[in-house]
mmCIF file of C-alpha atoms in Angstrom:
data_model
loop_
_atom_site.group_PDB
_atom_site.id
_atom_site.type_symbol
_atom_site.label_atom_id
_atom_site.label_comp_id
_atom_site.label_asym_id
_atom_site.label_seq_id
_atom_site.Cartn_x
_atom_site.Cartn_y
_atom_site.Cartn_z
ATOM 1 C CA MET L 5 -39.337 3.088 5.713
ATOM 2 C CA ARG L 6 -39.432 2.808 1.998
ATOM 3 C CA GLY L 7 -36.050 3.063 0.253
ATOM 4 C CA GLN L 8 -34.309 2.261 3.392
ATOM 5 C CA ASN L 9 -32.800 -1.168 4.908
ATOM 6 C CA ALA L 10 -32.431 -2.232 8.377
ATOM 7 C CA LEU L 11 -28.487 -2.003 8.488
ATOM 8 C CA HIS L 12 -28.169 1.385 6.850
ATOM 9 C CA PRO L 13 -30.839 3.966 7.864
ATOM 10 C CA ARG L 14 -29.667 6.071 4.810
ATOM 11 C CA GLY L 15 -30.912 3.317 2.418
ATOM 12 C CA LYS L 16 -29.891 0.836 -0.129
ATOM 13 C CA GLU L 17 -28.161 3.416 -2.168
ATOM 14 C CA TYR L 18 -25.851 4.328 0.959
ATOM 15 C CA ASP L 19 -25.137 0.476 1.458
ATOM 16 C CA MET L 20 -24.389 0.054 -2.015
ATOM 17 C CA THR L 21 -22.118 3.264 -2.243
ATOM 18 C CA LEU L 22 -20.105 1.832 0.850
ATOM 19 C CA LYS L 23 -19.674 -1.619 -0.899
ATOM 20 C CA VAL L 24 -18.513 0.059 -3.982
ATOM 21 C CA ALA L 25 -16.100 2.141 -2.008
ATOM 22 C CA ARG L 26 -14.729 -0.787 0.029
ATOM 23 C CA PHE L 27 -14.169 -2.887 -3.192
ATOM 24 C CA VAL L 28 -12.413 -0.143 -4.908
ATOM 25 C CA ASN L 29 -10.240 0.337 -1.783
ATOM 26 C CA LEU L 30 -9.420 -3.486 -1.307
ATOM 27 C CA VAL L 31 -8.699 -3.910 -4.979
ATOM 28 C CA LEU L 32 -6.177 -0.867 -4.832
ATOM 29 C CA ALA L 33 -4.848 -2.093 -1.722
ATOM 30 C CA GLY L 34 -4.267 -5.704 -3.145
ATOM 31 C CA VAL L 35 -2.595 -4.483 -6.141
ATOM 32 C CA LEU L 36 -0.150 -2.226 -4.207
ATOM 33 C CA THR L 37 0.377 -4.669 -1.505
ATOM 34 C CA GLY L 38 1.002 -7.616 -4.206
ATOM 35 C CA ASN L 39 3.126 -5.401 -6.264
ATOM 36 C CA GLU L 40 5.477 -4.376 -3.311
ATOM 37 C CA PHE L 41 5.661 -7.887 -2.094
ATOM 38 C CA GLY L 42 6.446 -9.168 -5.434
ATOM 39 C CA GLY L 43 9.522 -6.739 -5.397
ATOM 40 C CA TRP L 44 10.727 -7.765 -2.262
ATOM 41 C CA ALA L 45 10.227 -11.482 -2.639
ATOM 42 C CA GLY L 46 11.117 -11.867 -6.125
ATOM 43 C CA THR L 47 12.579 -8.935 -8.279
ATOM 44 C CA HIS L 48 15.136 -7.470 -5.924
ATOM 45 C CA PRO L 49 16.501 -10.714 -4.741
ATOM 46 C CA ALA L 50 16.941 -11.866 -8.221
ATOM 47 C CA LEU L 51 18.685 -8.601 -9.303
ATOM 48 C CA ARG L 52 21.227 -8.971 -6.265
ATOM 49 C CA ALA L 53 22.768 -12.157 -8.258
ATOM 50 C CA LEU L 54 23.469 -10.120 -11.017
ATOM 51 C CA PRO L 55 27.265 -8.476 -11.613
ATOM 52 C CA ILE L 56 27.231 -4.993 -10.110
ATOM 53 C CA ALA L 57 27.185 -3.119 -13.439
ATOM 54 C CA ALA L 58 24.120 -5.119 -14.515
ATOM 55 C CA HIS L 59 22.814 -4.675 -11.151
ATOM 56 C CA VAL L 60 22.884 -1.112 -11.118
ATOM 57 C CA ARG L 61 21.381 -0.785 -14.700
ATOM 58 C CA ALA L 62 18.665 -3.226 -13.516
ATOM 59 C CA GLU L 63 17.715 -1.178 -10.374
ATOM 60 C CA GLN L 64 17.794 2.268 -12.464
ATOM 61 C CA ALA L 65 15.193 0.506 -14.988
ATOM 62 C CA VAL L 66 13.038 -0.731 -12.212
ATOM 63 C CA THR L 67 13.187 2.562 -10.105
ATOM 64 C CA ARG L 68 12.161 4.553 -13.627
ATOM 65 C CA ARG L 69 9.414 2.178 -14.196
ATOM 66 C CA PHE L 70 8.039 1.994 -10.568
ATOM 67 C CA GLY L 71 8.503 5.829 -10.304
ATOM 68 C CA ALA L 72 6.091 6.104 -13.209
ATOM 69 C CA ILE L 73 3.415 3.861 -11.524
ATOM 70 C CA MET L 74 3.687 3.933 -7.624
ATOM 71 C CA PRO L 75 3.148 7.488 -6.780
ATOM 72 C CA PHE L 76 -0.321 7.005 -8.455
ATOM 73 C CA LEU L 77 -1.059 3.732 -6.829
ATOM 74 C CA MET L 78 0.131 4.658 -3.371
ATOM 75 C CA THR L 79 -1.738 7.832 -3.370
ATOM 76 C CA ALA L 80 -4.920 6.163 -4.763
ATOM 77 C CA THR L 81 -4.692 3.327 -2.351
ATOM 78 C CA ILE L 82 -4.624 5.960 0.680
ATOM 79 C CA ALA L 83 -7.411 8.060 -1.050
ATOM 80 C CA SER L 84 -9.761 5.163 -1.295
ATOM 81 C CA CYS L 85 -9.814 4.552 2.324
ATOM 82 C CA LEU L 86 -11.062 7.922 2.904
ATOM 83 C CA PRO L 87 -14.731 7.396 1.251
ATOM 84 C CA VAL L 88 -14.828 4.085 3.383
ATOM 85 C CA LEU L 89 -14.160 5.822 6.483
ATOM 86 C CA ALA L 90 -16.304 8.880 5.867
ATOM 87 C CA LEU L 91 -19.270 6.536 4.736
ATOM 88 C CA THR L 92 -18.855 4.511 8.028
ATOM 89 C CA ARG L 93 -21.772 6.002 10.260
ATOM 90 C CA ASP L 94 -20.599 4.428 13.622
ATOM 91 C CA LYS L 95 -17.091 5.576 14.211
ATOM 92 C CA ARG L 96 -16.803 3.408 17.408
ATOM 93 C CA SER L 97 -17.521 0.101 15.216
ATOM 94 C CA ALA L 98 -14.930 -2.599 14.458
ATOM 95 C CA HIS L 99 -15.430 -2.175 10.838
ATOM 96 C CA TYR L 100 -14.363 1.746 11.069
ATOM 97 C CA ARG L 101 -11.593 1.112 13.726
ATOM 98 C CA TYR L 102 -9.979 -1.603 11.494
ATOM 99 C CA THR L 103 -10.253 0.313 8.400
ATOM 100 C CA LEU L 104 -8.741 3.429 10.229
ATOM 101 C CA ALA L 105 -5.865 1.292 11.379
ATOM 102 C CA GLY L 106 -5.304 -0.078 7.973
ATOM 103 C CA THR L 107 -5.244 3.530 6.372
ATOM 104 C CA LEU L 108 -2.656 4.400 9.025
ATOM 105 C CA CYS L 109 -0.542 1.507 8.053
ATOM 106 C CA TYR L 110 -0.569 2.814 4.154
ATOM 107 C CA LEU L 111 0.170 6.275 5.369
ATOM 108 C CA ALA L 112 3.151 5.158 7.536
ATOM 109 C CA MET L 113 4.178 3.011 4.245
ATOM 110 C CA LEU L 114 4.166 6.447 2.482
ATOM 111 C CA GLY L 115 6.193 8.302 4.925
ATOM 112 C CA VAL L 116 8.910 5.249 5.107
ATOM 113 C CA THR L 117 8.873 5.663 1.234
ATOM 114 C CA PHE L 118 9.482 9.347 1.431
ATOM 115 C CA ALA L 119 12.043 9.286 4.239
ATOM 116 C CA GLY L 120 13.908 5.988 3.138
ATOM 117 C CA ASN L 121 13.338 4.790 -0.101
ATOM 118 C CA MET L 122 13.060 7.913 -2.284
ATOM 119 C CA PRO L 123 16.379 9.349 -1.209
ATOM 120 C CA ILE L 124 18.061 6.169 -2.277
ATOM 121 C CA ASN L 125 16.089 5.902 -5.363
ATOM 122 C CA ARG L 126 17.351 9.347 -6.497
ATOM 123 C CA ARG L 127 20.988 8.399 -5.679
ATOM 124 C CA THR L 128 20.401 5.106 -7.741
ATOM 125 C CA LEU L 129 19.257 6.995 -10.687
ATOM 126 C CA GLY L 130 22.306 9.236 -10.821
ATOM 127 C CA LEU L 131 25.018 6.477 -10.680
ATOM 128 C CA SER L 132 27.085 5.342 -13.517
ATOM 129 C CA PRO L 133 26.688 1.675 -13.986
ATOM 130 C CA GLU L 134 30.369 1.353 -15.245
ATOM 131 C CA ALA L 135 31.600 3.125 -12.128
ATOM 132 C CA PRO L 136 29.272 2.313 -9.316
ATOM 133 C CA PRO L 137 30.217 3.634 -5.805
ATOM 134 C CA ALA L 138 32.093 1.210 -3.430
ATOM 135 C CA ASP L 139 29.160 1.082 -1.164
ATOM 136 C CA TRP L 140 26.688 0.055 -3.612
ATOM 137 C CA LEU L 141 25.804 -3.264 -1.797
ATOM 138 C CA ALA L 142 25.505 -1.461 1.348
ATOM 139 C CA LEU L 143 23.246 1.010 -0.055
ATOM 140 C CA ARG L 144 20.933 -1.792 -1.705
ATOM 141 C CA ALA L 145 20.965 -3.189 1.737
ATOM 142 C CA ARG L 146 19.681 -0.192 3.177
ATOM 143 C CA TRP L 147 16.970 0.234 0.599
ATOM 144 C CA ASP L 148 15.953 -3.516 1.307
ATOM 145 C CA ARG L 149 15.415 -2.642 4.804
ATOM 146 C CA TRP L 150 13.368 0.145 4.180
ATOM 147 C CA HIS L 151 11.535 -1.767 1.630
ATOM 148 C CA ALA L 152 10.861 -4.679 4.035
ATOM 149 C CA LEU L 153 9.281 -2.205 6.493
ATOM 150 C CA ARG L 154 7.308 -0.940 3.614
ATOM 151 C CA ASN L 155 5.952 -4.544 2.885
ATOM 152 C CA ALA L 156 5.299 -5.116 6.741
ATOM 153 C CA LEU L 157 3.117 -1.946 6.831
ATOM 154 C CA ASN L 158 1.656 -2.993 3.429
ATOM 155 C CA LEU L 159 0.660 -6.446 4.738
ATOM 156 C CA ALA L 160 -0.706 -5.179 8.012
ATOM 157 C CA GLY L 161 -2.742 -2.390 6.130
ATOM 158 C CA LEU L 162 -4.241 -4.804 3.863
ATOM 159 C CA GLY L 163 -5.003 -7.465 6.691
ATOM 160 C CA LEU L 164 -6.629 -4.668 8.567
ATOM 161 C CA LEU L 165 -8.848 -3.271 5.419
ATOM 162 C CA VAL L 166 -9.855 -6.812 5.042
ATOM 163 C CA VAL L 167 -10.690 -7.325 8.676
ATOM 164 C CA GLY L 168 -12.589 -4.078 8.531
ATOM 165 C CA ALA L 169 -14.448 -5.243 5.488
ATOM 166 C CA LEU L 170 -15.623 -8.358 7.162
ATOM 167 C CA ALA L 171 -16.333 -6.658 10.585
ATOM 168 C CA PRO L 172 -19.754 -5.734 11.683
ATOM 169 C CA SER L 173 -20.910 -2.364 10.752
ATOM 170 C CA ASP L 174 -23.520 0.168 11.395
ATOM 171 C CA GLY L 175 -25.803 -1.900 13.386
ATOM 172 C CA GLU L 176 -24.705 -5.362 12.163
ATOM 173 C CA THR L 177 -24.070 -8.141 14.607
ATOM 174 C CA ALA L 178 -21.701 -10.823 14.411
ATOM 175 C CA ASP L 179 -23.569 -14.242 14.193
#
């Protein structure tokens, strides 16, 4: 059949569309996951070493900056999963199931962000660095626990998306 290939009955254009969608998805998921991991492993532990007033100011600056970036990146990452899922014809394939599981990890991460991190972020932005609350360190420890959970979900999500990209799909067989 002219214009079609054996792996994707819809043709080479379909195959390329799926590859482009997968590429965009993996890039966005990698950027999001790497950014969040860097904050967990590097930025926030370094900020904890600052005197409390400086720590509050630094967390406020980081929160403002990421508040401008992360909503787009989180939403774009999740949204980029949808075309990959939609373009996968065999909904029983490992390719589809791993991609769906990865998508669900990122959706769960977004839920944790809304329920756990964002309320603490809003409180942090309203604080006076010169008069931080007595529970500042406990507040940050709670935020760090939520952030660690988000990182676990992000890493699992990225891993599942990568496995989904490598898994056989739409009639392929693993050699």
